[in-house]
């Protein structure tokens, strides 16, 4: 799927930009791996090696296992990964298990796209940041957009502004269906030096509460480069 290039958008369309970016991430995320990917990523063990490496009961002793060996073989938890906006205007940190997904989108207004590497209910938790046209009254625009995106039968919740490196970012949450999956989305709007940045964070509804701290950490890590 290819999104249209950036152009001036009304307030509701501005909020929708992040949701459209989500559709691209979702579509790509659900693709099954190719046979080559499965083959290359699945470790194999030669039968002869597996047989010859089995422990010989005759040489088993009562010695306690070496704790240092067990420690060295434990998986190493990666620290946060720093991602820079495509225009260099800011940087954020994403969890170590996440990955950069900017190559999955094709819209010059999208400055950052990242997603979890673990799928839940055929969906990858993800974040997208778009650059939008400046709006005068940010709080009113956020509330109006939330109402229009939710529609007459939808529900949304307005959020208290969150700090973003010296700026205040109002926002809202709503739930929508994406390919048959109930997705909980949070949008935060950040106005900085005459530019509006819209952050869209998406997770399956069942994981909304558990994944919320991830967005908090991303916003807390936000650093302007001006």
XYZ file of N, CA, C and O in Angstrom, residues 5-207:
812
model
N 1.380 11.662 -0.952
C 2.357 12.586 -0.382
C 1.702 13.582 0.566
O 0.502 13.823 0.508
N 2.536 14.211 1.389
C 2.049 15.146 2.383
C 1.489 16.403 1.727
O 2.050 16.944 0.794
N 0.365 16.890 2.208
C -0.231 18.143 1.780
C -1.080 18.654 2.931
O -1.359 17.911 3.863
N -1.497 19.927 2.902
C -2.277 20.459 4.023
C -3.506 19.612 4.305
O -4.216 19.184 3.400
N -3.778 19.345 5.585
C -4.901 18.518 5.981
C -5.745 19.253 7.002
O -5.217 19.966 7.844
N -7.073 19.062 6.959
C -7.890 19.585 8.057
C -7.575 18.810 9.314
O -6.901 17.780 9.274
N -8.082 19.291 10.469
C -7.731 18.689 11.755
C -8.022 17.202 11.803
O -7.197 16.406 12.221
N -9.218 16.776 11.382
C -9.561 15.358 11.452
C -8.643 14.526 10.578
O -8.229 13.439 10.944
N -8.298 15.063 9.380
C -7.403 14.324 8.488
C -6.005 14.239 9.076
O -5.275 13.284 8.848
N -5.621 15.244 9.851
C -4.315 15.209 10.505
C -4.230 14.018 11.451
O -3.261 13.267 11.439
N -5.249 13.822 12.278
C -5.258 12.672 13.166
C -5.316 11.373 12.405
O -4.746 10.362 12.811
N -5.979 11.409 11.248
C -6.127 10.198 10.449
C -4.815 9.769 9.811
O -4.623 8.603 9.507
N -3.889 10.719 9.641
C -2.616 10.391 8.994
C -1.902 9.262 9.712
O -1.391 8.332 9.094
N -1.863 9.331 11.038
C -1.216 8.273 11.804
C -1.957 6.964 11.695
O -1.354 5.889 11.699
N -3.289 7.026 11.583
C -4.069 5.800 11.466
C -3.831 5.141 10.122
O -3.808 3.917 10.002
N -3.657 5.942 9.083
C -3.349 5.383 7.770
C -1.967 4.745 7.778
O -1.754 3.693 7.190
N -1.032 5.379 8.461
C 0.301 4.787 8.579
C 0.224 3.449 9.281
O 0.927 2.497 8.942
N -0.652 3.347 10.267
C -0.863 2.086 10.979
C -1.299 1.002 10.011
O -0.866 -0.138 10.090
N -2.184 1.353 9.057
C -2.681 0.365 8.110
C -1.531 -0.232 7.301
O -1.521 -1.418 6.997
N -0.545 0.597 6.960
C 0.611 0.098 6.223
C 1.413 -0.868 7.082
O 1.787 -1.953 6.661
N 1.673 -0.485 8.329
C 2.435 -1.349 9.231
C 1.714 -2.663 9.464
O 2.315 -3.723 9.497
N 0.392 -2.592 9.633
C -0.387 -3.807 9.890
C -0.340 -4.744 8.706
O -0.134 -5.946 8.836
N -0.518 -4.200 7.504
C -0.519 -5.036 6.316
C 0.796 -5.756 6.129
O 0.842 -6.944 5.841
N 1.897 -5.034 6.341
C 3.213 -5.653 6.191
C 3.496 -6.617 7.324
O 4.135 -7.635 7.136
N 3.004 -6.302 8.509
C 3.300 -7.131 9.673
C 2.680 -8.500 9.582
O 3.179 -9.459 10.137
N 1.573 -8.625 8.838
C 0.875 -9.894 8.788
C 1.390 -10.821 7.697
O 0.885 -11.919 7.526
N 2.386 -10.353 6.930
C 2.929 -11.216 5.895
C 3.668 -12.380 6.532
O 4.449 -12.211 7.456
N 3.431 -13.586 6.013
C 4.118 -14.765 6.529
C 5.542 -14.788 6.006
O 5.819 -14.350 4.894
N 6.497 -15.303 6.775
C 7.883 -15.380 6.302
C 8.007 -16.336 5.132
O 7.244 -17.294 5.015
N 8.961 -16.062 4.236
C 9.187 -16.940 3.095
C 9.902 -18.197 3.559
O 10.438 -18.273 4.656
N 9.941 -19.207 2.657
C 10.617 -20.455 2.996
C 12.098 -20.210 3.296
O 12.688 -20.814 4.177
N 12.697 -19.265 2.516
C 14.112 -18.968 2.738
C 14.330 -18.382 4.113
O 15.303 -18.692 4.794
N 13.387 -17.473 4.539
C 13.517 -16.849 5.847
C 13.387 -17.879 6.957
O 14.106 -17.853 7.942
N 12.462 -18.817 6.781
C 12.267 -19.849 7.784
C 13.496 -20.721 7.884
O 13.974 -21.056 8.971
N 14.047 -21.088 6.711
C 15.215 -21.958 6.693
C 16.421 -21.284 7.331
O 17.134 -21.873 8.133
N 16.626 -20.002 6.953
C 17.819 -19.324 7.440
C 17.732 -18.956 8.896
O 18.753 -18.813 9.565
N 16.523 -18.780 9.417
C 16.394 -18.315 10.792
C 16.172 -19.449 11.780
O 16.141 -19.223 12.972
N 16.011 -20.682 11.293
C 15.761 -21.812 12.178
C 17.031 -22.610 12.364
O 17.548 -23.180 11.404
N 17.578 -22.652 13.562
C 18.823 -23.406 13.773
C 18.593 -24.892 13.581
O 17.551 -25.422 13.951
N 19.570 -25.577 12.965
C 19.461 -27.016 12.748
C 20.618 -27.710 13.435
O 21.684 -27.128 13.642
N 20.420 -28.958 13.749
C 21.469 -29.747 14.406
C 21.643 -31.038 13.633
O 20.678 -31.751 13.358
N 22.889 -31.337 13.252
C 23.193 -32.566 12.531
C 22.939 -33.765 13.442
O 23.328 -33.772 14.604
N 22.274 -34.804 12.895
C 21.914 -35.966 13.718
C 23.133 -36.620 14.346
O 23.125 -37.033 15.506
N 24.235 -36.731 13.560
C 25.431 -37.377 14.092
C 26.015 -36.563 15.240
O 26.443 -37.091 16.256
N 26.018 -35.244 15.064
C 26.553 -34.382 16.113
C 25.701 -34.481 17.355
O 26.191 -34.556 18.475
N 24.371 -34.484 17.151
C 23.465 -34.549 18.293
C 23.679 -35.846 19.068
O 23.664 -35.870 20.296
N 23.934 -36.961 18.341
C 24.126 -38.244 19.005
C 25.446 -38.282 19.756
O 25.518 -38.710 20.903
N 26.503 -37.796 19.067
C 27.816 -37.879 19.686
C 27.971 -36.929 20.861
O 28.815 -37.139 21.712
N 27.156 -35.886 20.896
C 27.313 -34.914 21.971
C 26.468 -35.240 23.185
O 26.491 -34.514 24.168
N 25.699 -36.337 23.136
C 24.902 -36.709 24.302
C 25.825 -37.094 25.439
O 26.868 -37.710 25.233
N 25.509 -36.729 26.685
C 26.402 -37.021 27.816
C 26.552 -38.523 28.040
O 25.601 -39.283 27.936
N 27.773 -38.946 28.348
C 28.072 -40.346 28.640
C 27.801 -40.580 30.120
O 28.437 -39.981 30.984
N 26.797 -41.442 30.415
C 26.408 -41.664 31.802
C 27.558 -42.186 32.641
O 27.606 -41.976 33.855
N 28.505 -42.875 31.977
C 29.602 -43.453 32.751
C 30.539 -42.399 33.317
O 31.303 -42.660 34.237
N 30.515 -41.188 32.738
C 31.427 -40.153 33.211
C 30.695 -39.054 33.966
O 31.286 -38.035 34.290
N 29.416 -39.239 34.217
C 28.669 -38.248 34.976
C 29.104 -38.313 36.428
O 29.176 -39.372 37.016
N 29.418 -37.173 36.999
C 29.860 -37.126 38.384
C 28.851 -36.374 39.217
O 27.862 -35.850 38.719
N 29.126 -36.278 40.498
C 28.230 -35.597 41.413
C 28.559 -34.124 41.556
O 28.045 -33.449 42.426
N 29.486 -33.618 40.706
C 29.865 -32.219 40.808
C 28.692 -31.308 40.483
O 27.905 -31.598 39.587
N 28.582 -30.226 41.208
C 27.509 -29.265 40.970
C 27.758 -28.537 39.664
O 28.900 -28.376 39.234
N 26.710 -28.126 38.959
C 26.890 -27.408 37.690
C 27.619 -26.088 37.909
O 27.521 -25.469 38.965
N 28.372 -25.690 36.898
C 29.131 -24.446 36.957
C 28.191 -23.266 36.754
O 27.642 -23.075 35.677
N 27.971 -22.454 37.800
C 27.048 -21.330 37.698
C 27.497 -20.312 36.673
O 26.684 -19.666 36.013
N 28.811 -20.159 36.517
C 29.317 -19.169 35.571
C 28.950 -19.538 34.149
O 28.653 -18.683 33.317
N 28.944 -20.845 33.849
C 28.571 -21.285 32.507
C 27.112 -21.000 32.239
O 26.721 -20.571 31.148
N 26.268 -21.240 33.232
C 24.836 -20.989 33.064
C 24.578 -19.511 32.862
O 23.749 -19.097 32.055
N 25.319 -18.698 33.589
C 25.135 -17.252 33.473
C 25.546 -16.752 32.109
O 24.882 -15.926 31.490
N 26.652 -17.258 31.579
C 27.157 -16.778 30.304
C 26.252 -17.160 29.149
O 26.255 -16.502 28.114
N 25.477 -18.242 29.285
C 24.617 -18.676 28.195
C 23.233 -18.050 28.249
O 22.421 -18.256 27.359
N 22.940 -17.280 29.295
C 21.629 -16.648 29.416
C 21.489 -15.548 28.372
O 22.459 -14.865 28.037
N 20.289 -15.367 27.802
C 20.088 -14.315 26.795
C 20.326 -12.933 27.387
O 20.007 -12.667 28.535
N 20.924 -12.062 26.590
C 21.225 -10.710 27.034
C 20.082 -9.780 26.610
O 19.717 -9.727 25.439
N 19.526 -9.065 27.578
C 18.441 -8.121 27.301
C 19.030 -6.846 26.717
O 19.886 -6.202 27.315
N 18.587 -6.477 25.510
C 19.106 -5.280 24.876
C 18.499 -4.030 25.503
O 17.342 -4.011 25.889
N 19.287 -2.984 25.573
C 18.797 -1.715 26.081
C 18.009 -0.983 25.013
O 17.857 -1.469 23.884
N 17.485 0.191 25.350
C 16.687 0.970 24.390
C 17.470 1.275 23.116
O 18.691 1.409 23.136
N 16.744 1.390 22.018
C 17.331 1.721 20.717
C 16.950 3.158 20.371
O 15.782 3.538 20.464
N 17.913 3.960 19.975
C 17.648 5.349 19.602
C 17.311 5.445 18.125
O 18.044 4.925 17.277
N 16.195 6.111 17.822
C 15.788 6.354 16.435
C 15.727 7.859 16.198
O 15.203 8.600 17.030
N 16.243 8.298 15.075
C 16.189 9.707 14.699
C 15.091 9.906 13.658
O 14.868 9.050 12.794
N 14.389 11.034 13.748
C 13.387 11.370 12.739
C 14.071 11.499 11.385
O 15.246 11.868 11.299
N 13.354 11.203 10.320
C 13.952 11.238 8.986
C 14.433 12.628 8.598
O 15.339 12.764 7.769
N 13.841 13.671 9.215
C 14.290 15.038 8.919
C 15.290 15.547 9.953
O 15.706 16.704 9.906
N 15.652 14.696 10.913
C 16.638 15.063 11.915
C 16.144 16.005 12.993
O 16.927 16.497 13.798
N 14.829 16.230 13.068
C 14.297 17.217 14.017
C 14.282 16.724 15.460
O 14.319 17.525 16.391
N 14.233 15.419 15.680
C 14.193 14.890 17.040
C 14.671 13.446 17.056
O 14.843 12.813 16.002
N 14.859 12.933 18.273
C 15.209 11.532 18.473
C 14.327 10.954 19.565
O 13.912 11.668 20.475
N 14.048 9.663 19.473
C 13.320 8.960 20.523
C 14.022 7.638 20.795
O 14.888 7.215 20.020
N 13.636 7.005 21.891
C 14.128 5.669 22.205
C 12.971 4.686 22.182
O 11.893 4.981 22.698
N 13.202 3.525 21.579
C 12.214 2.453 21.552
C 12.775 1.266 22.326
O 13.985 1.168 22.527
N 11.907 0.348 22.791
C 12.395 -0.810 23.544
C 13.405 -1.635 22.734
O 13.352 -1.672 21.509
N 14.298 -2.315 23.439
C 15.327 -3.096 22.778
C 14.800 -4.211 21.899
O 15.460 -4.618 20.947
N 13.587 -4.718 22.209
C 13.038 -5.813 21.405
C 12.318 -5.300 20.155
O 11.888 -6.087 19.313
N 12.161 -3.979 20.039
C 11.493 -3.387 18.879
C 12.475 -3.237 17.723
O 13.666 -3.502 17.856
N 11.926 -2.779 16.571
C 12.765 -2.540 15.405
C 12.248 -1.356 14.601
O 11.060 -1.021 14.652
N 13.163 -0.730 13.878
C 12.822 0.374 12.984
C 11.946 -0.164 11.854
O 12.256 -1.190 11.260
N 10.832 0.524 11.563
C 9.922 0.062 10.505
C 9.689 1.130 9.454
O 8.706 1.074 8.710
N 10.574 2.116 9.366
C 10.367 3.216 8.425
C 10.344 2.724 6.981
O 9.707 3.328 6.111
N 11.020 1.611 6.707
C 11.034 1.072 5.344
C 9.693 0.470 4.939
O 9.481 0.158 3.760
N 8.782 0.282 5.899
C 7.482 -0.301 5.590
C 6.455 0.753 5.179
O 5.345 0.409 4.804
N 6.814 2.018 5.260
C 5.878 3.088 4.932
C 6.422 3.910 3.774
O 7.626 3.955 3.530
N 5.511 4.575 3.054
C 5.903 5.360 1.896
C 5.114 6.663 1.903
O 4.185 6.852 1.138
N 5.468 7.528 2.819
C 4.801 8.818 2.949
C 5.810 9.763 3.557
O 6.331 9.518 4.654
N 6.109 10.851 2.862
C 7.160 11.752 3.339
C 6.795 12.467 4.633
O 7.661 13.035 5.301
N 5.517 12.434 5.026
C 5.130 13.068 6.291
C 5.435 12.176 7.489
O 5.384 12.626 8.628
N 5.749 10.902 7.255
C 6.064 9.978 8.345
C 7.549 10.102 8.677
O 8.416 9.803 7.863
N 7.829 10.549 9.898
C 9.206 10.786 10.328
C 9.793 9.615 11.093
O 10.999 9.406 11.080
N 8.943 8.865 11.790
C 9.385 7.700 12.557
C 8.320 6.617 12.458
O 7.124 6.910 12.530
N 8.742 5.396 12.278
C 7.843 4.232 12.336
C 8.638 3.095 12.964
O 9.748 2.784 12.526
N 8.081 2.502 14.015
C 8.767 1.416 14.708
C 7.732 0.433 15.226
O 6.580 0.806 15.480
N 8.134 -0.824 15.404
C 7.187 -1.833 15.855
C 7.878 -2.897 16.698
O 9.094 -3.096 16.622
N 7.066 -3.580 17.486
C 7.543 -4.718 18.268
C 7.889 -5.850 17.310
O 7.339 -5.934 16.209
N 8.786 -6.731 17.721
C 9.124 -7.887 16.889
C 8.275 -9.096 17.242
O 8.347 -10.115 16.549
N 7.489 -8.990 18.325
C 6.623 -10.083 18.727
C 5.174 -9.748 18.380
O 4.681 -8.681 18.722
N 4.504 -10.681 17.713
C 3.134 -10.461 17.266
C 2.145 -10.954 18.315
O 2.324 -12.022 18.900
N 1.100 -10.175 18.537
C 0.019 -10.554 19.444
C -1.294 -10.458 18.679
O -1.642 -9.392 18.173
N -2.015 -11.580 18.588
C -3.285 -11.608 17.841
C -3.100 -11.068 16.432
O -3.894 -10.242 15.939
N -2.048 -11.509 15.742
C -1.754 -11.085 14.375
C -1.531 -9.584 14.259
O -1.830 -8.968 13.235
N -1.009 -8.981 15.319
C -0.784 -7.537 15.291
C 0.497 -7.201 16.045
O 0.766 -7.752 17.111
N 1.285 -6.271 15.476
C 2.497 -5.804 16.122
C 2.237 -4.441 16.768
O 1.842 -3.503 16.076
N 2.464 -4.338 18.060
C 2.393 -3.032 18.706
C 3.367 -2.104 17.989
O 4.482 -2.496 17.660
N 2.937 -0.863 17.709
C 3.790 0.022 16.928
C 3.555 1.487 17.257
O 2.557 1.851 17.883
N 4.478 2.308 16.830
C 4.363 3.756 16.980
C 4.730 4.417 15.655
O 5.643 3.960 14.955
N 3.975 5.454 15.307
C 4.218 6.215 14.080
C 4.177 7.693 14.439
O 3.287 8.133 15.171
N 5.139 8.458 13.947
C 5.142 9.908 14.160
C 5.079 10.592 12.797
O 5.915 10.328 11.923
N 4.069 11.456 12.609
C 3.929 12.186 11.363
C 4.113 13.675 11.594
O 3.860 14.193 12.683
N 4.562 14.363 10.561
C 4.706 15.816 10.613
C 3.515 16.428 9.878
O 3.207 16.056 8.748
N 2.830 17.380 10.519
C 1.590 17.921 9.984
C 1.613 19.449 9.929
O 2.537 20.096 10.442
N 0.568 19.996 9.317
C 0.434 21.444 9.270
C 0.113 21.990 10.658
O -0.608 21.355 11.435
N 0.647 23.139 10.964
C 0.443 23.767 12.261
C -1.030 24.122 12.469
O -1.721 24.522 11.525
N -1.528 23.934 13.691
C -2.894 24.339 14.039
C -2.823 25.347 15.179
O -1.950 25.263 16.050
N -3.741 26.315 15.179
C -3.709 27.401 16.150
C -4.073 26.938 17.556
O -3.332 27.142 18.498
N -5.248 26.326 17.686
C -5.712 25.893 19.007
C -5.574 24.388 19.104
O -6.441 23.630 18.662
N -4.469 23.954 19.677
C -4.138 22.529 19.683
C -5.156 21.713 20.460
O -5.622 20.666 19.990
N -5.545 22.175 21.646
C -6.468 21.418 22.490
C -7.819 21.220 21.802
O -8.371 20.118 21.798
N -8.345 22.288 21.197
C -9.632 22.191 20.508
C -9.543 21.266 19.298
O -10.456 20.483 19.028
N -8.425 21.353 18.573
C -8.252 20.509 17.391
C -8.183 19.042 17.766
O -8.747 18.176 17.080
N -7.509 18.744 18.874
C -7.413 17.361 19.343
C -8.796 16.818 19.693
O -9.164 15.707 19.298
N -9.572 17.586 20.449
C -10.900 17.126 20.854
C -11.818 16.949 19.645
O -12.533 15.942 19.536
N -11.777 17.884 18.713
C -12.624 17.789 17.525
C -12.251 16.575 16.675
O -13.119 15.855 16.173
N -10.960 16.331 16.530
C -10.505 15.189 15.742
C -10.910 13.873 16.388
O -11.333 12.930 15.701
N -10.786 13.791 17.707
C -11.180 12.568 18.415
C -12.653 12.266 18.183
O -13.034 11.116 17.924
N -13.483 13.283 18.251
C -14.923 13.099 18.029
C -15.203 12.612 16.612
O -16.004 11.692 16.407
N -14.530 13.213 15.638
C -14.795 12.862 14.242
C -14.263 11.479 13.887
O -14.884 10.736 13.120
N -13.105 11.122 14.436
C -12.548 9.800 14.152
C -13.365 8.693 14.812
O -13.545 7.618 14.253
N -13.856 8.961 16.027
C -14.661 7.957 16.737
C -16.012 7.774 16.064
O -16.567 6.670 16.056
N -16.571 8.837 15.476
C -17.883 8.734 14.842
C -19.004 8.760 15.870
O -18.775 8.831 17.088
N -20.218 8.674 15.390
C -21.388 8.762 16.269
C -21.459 7.605 17.259
O -21.888 7.786 18.399
N -21.077 6.423 16.821
C -21.204 5.238 17.681
C -19.904 4.867 18.394
O -19.883 3.938 19.205
N -18.818 5.573 18.101
C -17.539 5.226 18.693
C -17.311 5.909 20.033
O -18.023 6.837 20.408
N -16.338 5.422 20.763
C -15.992 6.006 22.053
C -14.536 6.468 22.032
O -13.681 5.860 21.398
N -14.285 7.544 22.734
C -12.922 8.043 22.857
C -12.750 8.638 24.245
O -13.721 8.909 24.955
N -11.500 8.828 24.634
C -11.202 9.427 25.930
C -10.119 10.479 25.749
O -9.047 10.188 25.205
N -10.399 11.703 26.178
C -9.396 12.757 26.125
C -8.399 12.568 27.259
O -8.768 12.168 28.365
N -7.140 12.840 26.998
C -6.066 12.625 27.967
C -5.462 13.950 28.413
O -5.441 14.926 27.650
N -4.960 13.960 29.628
C -4.223 15.125 30.102
C -2.939 15.269 29.275
O -2.338 14.272 28.865
N -2.513 16.504 29.009
C -1.277 16.688 28.231
C -0.083 15.990 28.875
O 0.052 15.945 30.097
N 0.770 15.431 28.033
C 1.988 14.758 28.499
C 3.196 15.620 28.157
O 3.220 16.282 27.110
N 4.211 15.652 29.015
C 5.417 16.437 28.706
C 6.247 15.770 27.611
O 6.458 14.564 27.627
N 6.706 16.576 26.654
C 7.558 16.085 25.567
C 8.697 17.081 25.372
O 8.576 18.040 24.603
N 9.785 16.893 26.097
C 10.979 17.724 26.013
C 10.649 19.224 25.974
O 11.051 19.944 25.051
N 9.934 19.688 26.975
C 9.630 21.107 27.079
C 8.304 21.518 26.486
O 7.858 22.655 26.676
N 7.650 20.624 25.757
C 6.336 20.900 25.183
C 5.277 20.087 25.917
O 5.589 19.124 26.615
N 4.030 20.468 25.744
C 2.911 19.731 26.327
C 2.105 19.125 25.189
O 1.744 19.819 24.228
N 1.813 17.823 25.282
C 1.158 17.103 24.188
C -0.207 16.575 24.615
O -0.298 15.546 25.288
N -1.298 17.275 24.266
C -2.638 16.740 24.538
C -2.882 15.525 23.662
O -2.173 15.294 22.667
N -3.895 14.744 24.003
C -4.153 13.557 23.204
C -5.448 12.879 23.559
O -6.248 13.394 24.347
N -5.670 11.718 22.987
C -6.899 10.955 23.205
C -6.626 9.492 22.889
O -5.617 9.140 22.270
N -7.523 8.639 23.344
C -7.477 7.219 23.004
C -8.796 6.834 22.363
O -9.848 7.427 22.646
N -8.749 5.837 21.506
C -9.961 5.274 20.917
C -9.683 3.843 20.510
O -8.532 3.411 20.461
N -10.730 3.093 20.247
C -10.597 1.691 19.826
C -11.240 1.549 18.455
O -12.348 2.039 18.228
N -10.544 0.876 17.553
C -11.082 0.656 16.209
C -10.717 -0.741 15.748
O -9.814 -1.386 16.300
N -11.429 -1.208 14.731
C -11.174 -2.531 14.177
C -10.165 -2.430 13.042
O -10.307 -1.604 12.142
N -9.121 -3.259 13.086
C -8.129 -3.330 12.022
C -8.003 -4.786 11.597
O -7.511 -5.620 12.355
N -8.503 -5.104 10.403
C -8.462 -6.482 9.899
C -9.040 -7.467 10.905
O -8.475 -8.544 11.146
N -10.159 -7.092 11.521
C -10.846 -7.988 12.447
C -10.278 -8.012 13.850
O -10.759 -8.768 14.691
N -9.262 -7.184 14.120
C -8.658 -7.132 15.442
C -9.011 -5.800 16.102
O -8.904 -4.742 15.472
N -9.433 -5.837 17.369
C -9.728 -4.610 18.105
C -8.411 -3.983 18.544
O -7.666 -4.569 19.332
N -8.141 -2.793 18.015
C -6.879 -2.112 18.278
C -7.127 -0.855 19.103
O -7.988 -0.041 18.780
N -6.379 -0.726 20.187
C -6.451 0.453 21.052
C -5.374 1.429 20.595
O -4.201 1.071 20.491
N -5.788 2.667 20.309
C -4.838 3.647 19.805
C -4.806 4.892 20.678
O -5.834 5.364 21.160
N -3.619 5.398 20.859
C -3.412 6.659 21.565
C -2.703 7.615 20.619
O -1.701 7.247 19.995
N -3.247 8.820 20.494
C -2.577 9.849 19.707
C -2.197 11.011 20.618
O -2.989 11.447 21.453
N -0.979 11.487 20.454
C -0.486 12.672 21.135
C -0.054 13.685 20.074
O 0.634 13.335 19.120
N -0.494 14.945 20.253
C -0.150 16.001 19.320
C 0.857 16.934 19.979
O 0.609 17.470 21.060
N 1.989 17.152 19.313
C 3.060 17.981 19.853
C 3.320 19.145 18.906
O 3.658 18.926 17.736
N 3.153 20.367 19.408
C 3.426 21.553 18.605
C 4.779 22.120 19.017
O 5.015 22.399 20.199
N 5.679 22.280 18.024
C 7.038 22.743 18.340
C 7.568 23.596 17.199
O 7.654 23.145 16.049
N 7.901 24.840 17.506
C 8.485 25.770 16.528
C 7.676 25.836 15.231
O 8.233 25.738 14.126
N 6.372 25.956 15.366
C 5.524 26.135 14.195
C 5.228 24.876 13.413
O 4.693 24.941 12.299
N 5.564 23.718 13.963
C 5.290 22.442 13.293
C 4.523 21.538 14.242
O 4.793 21.515 15.444
N 3.574 20.808 13.695
C 2.795 19.862 14.487
C 3.295 18.446 14.222
O 3.465 18.033 13.068
N 3.528 17.701 15.312
C 3.936 16.307 15.225
C 2.839 15.468 15.875
O 2.422 15.742 17.009
N 2.340 14.462 15.154
C 1.291 13.589 15.670
C 1.880 12.205 15.929
O 2.406 11.566 15.013
N 1.804 11.769 17.183
C 2.319 10.462 17.591
C 1.144 9.505 17.720
O 0.205 9.765 18.475
N 1.174 8.405 16.990
C 0.119 7.389 17.057
C 0.706 6.089 17.582
O 1.601 5.509 16.965
N 0.216 5.652 18.727
C 0.675 4.405 19.354
C -0.468 3.410 19.319
O -1.582 3.712 19.749
N -0.214 2.208 18.805
C -1.269 1.219 18.594
C -0.898 -0.138 19.174
O 0.232 -0.610 19.000
N -1.864 -0.752 19.852
C -1.687 -2.095 20.429
C -3.046 -2.778 20.434
O -4.087 -2.111 20.407
N -3.054 -4.117 20.468
C -4.337 -4.814 20.548
C -5.016 -4.411 21.857
O -4.350 -4.137 22.866
N -6.325 -4.359 21.831
C -7.073 -3.850 22.977
C -6.758 -4.619 24.257
O -6.668 -4.037 25.347
N -6.565 -5.931 24.147
C -6.304 -6.743 25.330
C -4.971 -6.407 25.991
O -4.740 -6.729 27.148
N -4.064 -5.754 25.243
C -2.744 -5.406 25.765
C -2.590 -3.908 26.014
O -1.480 -3.431 26.272
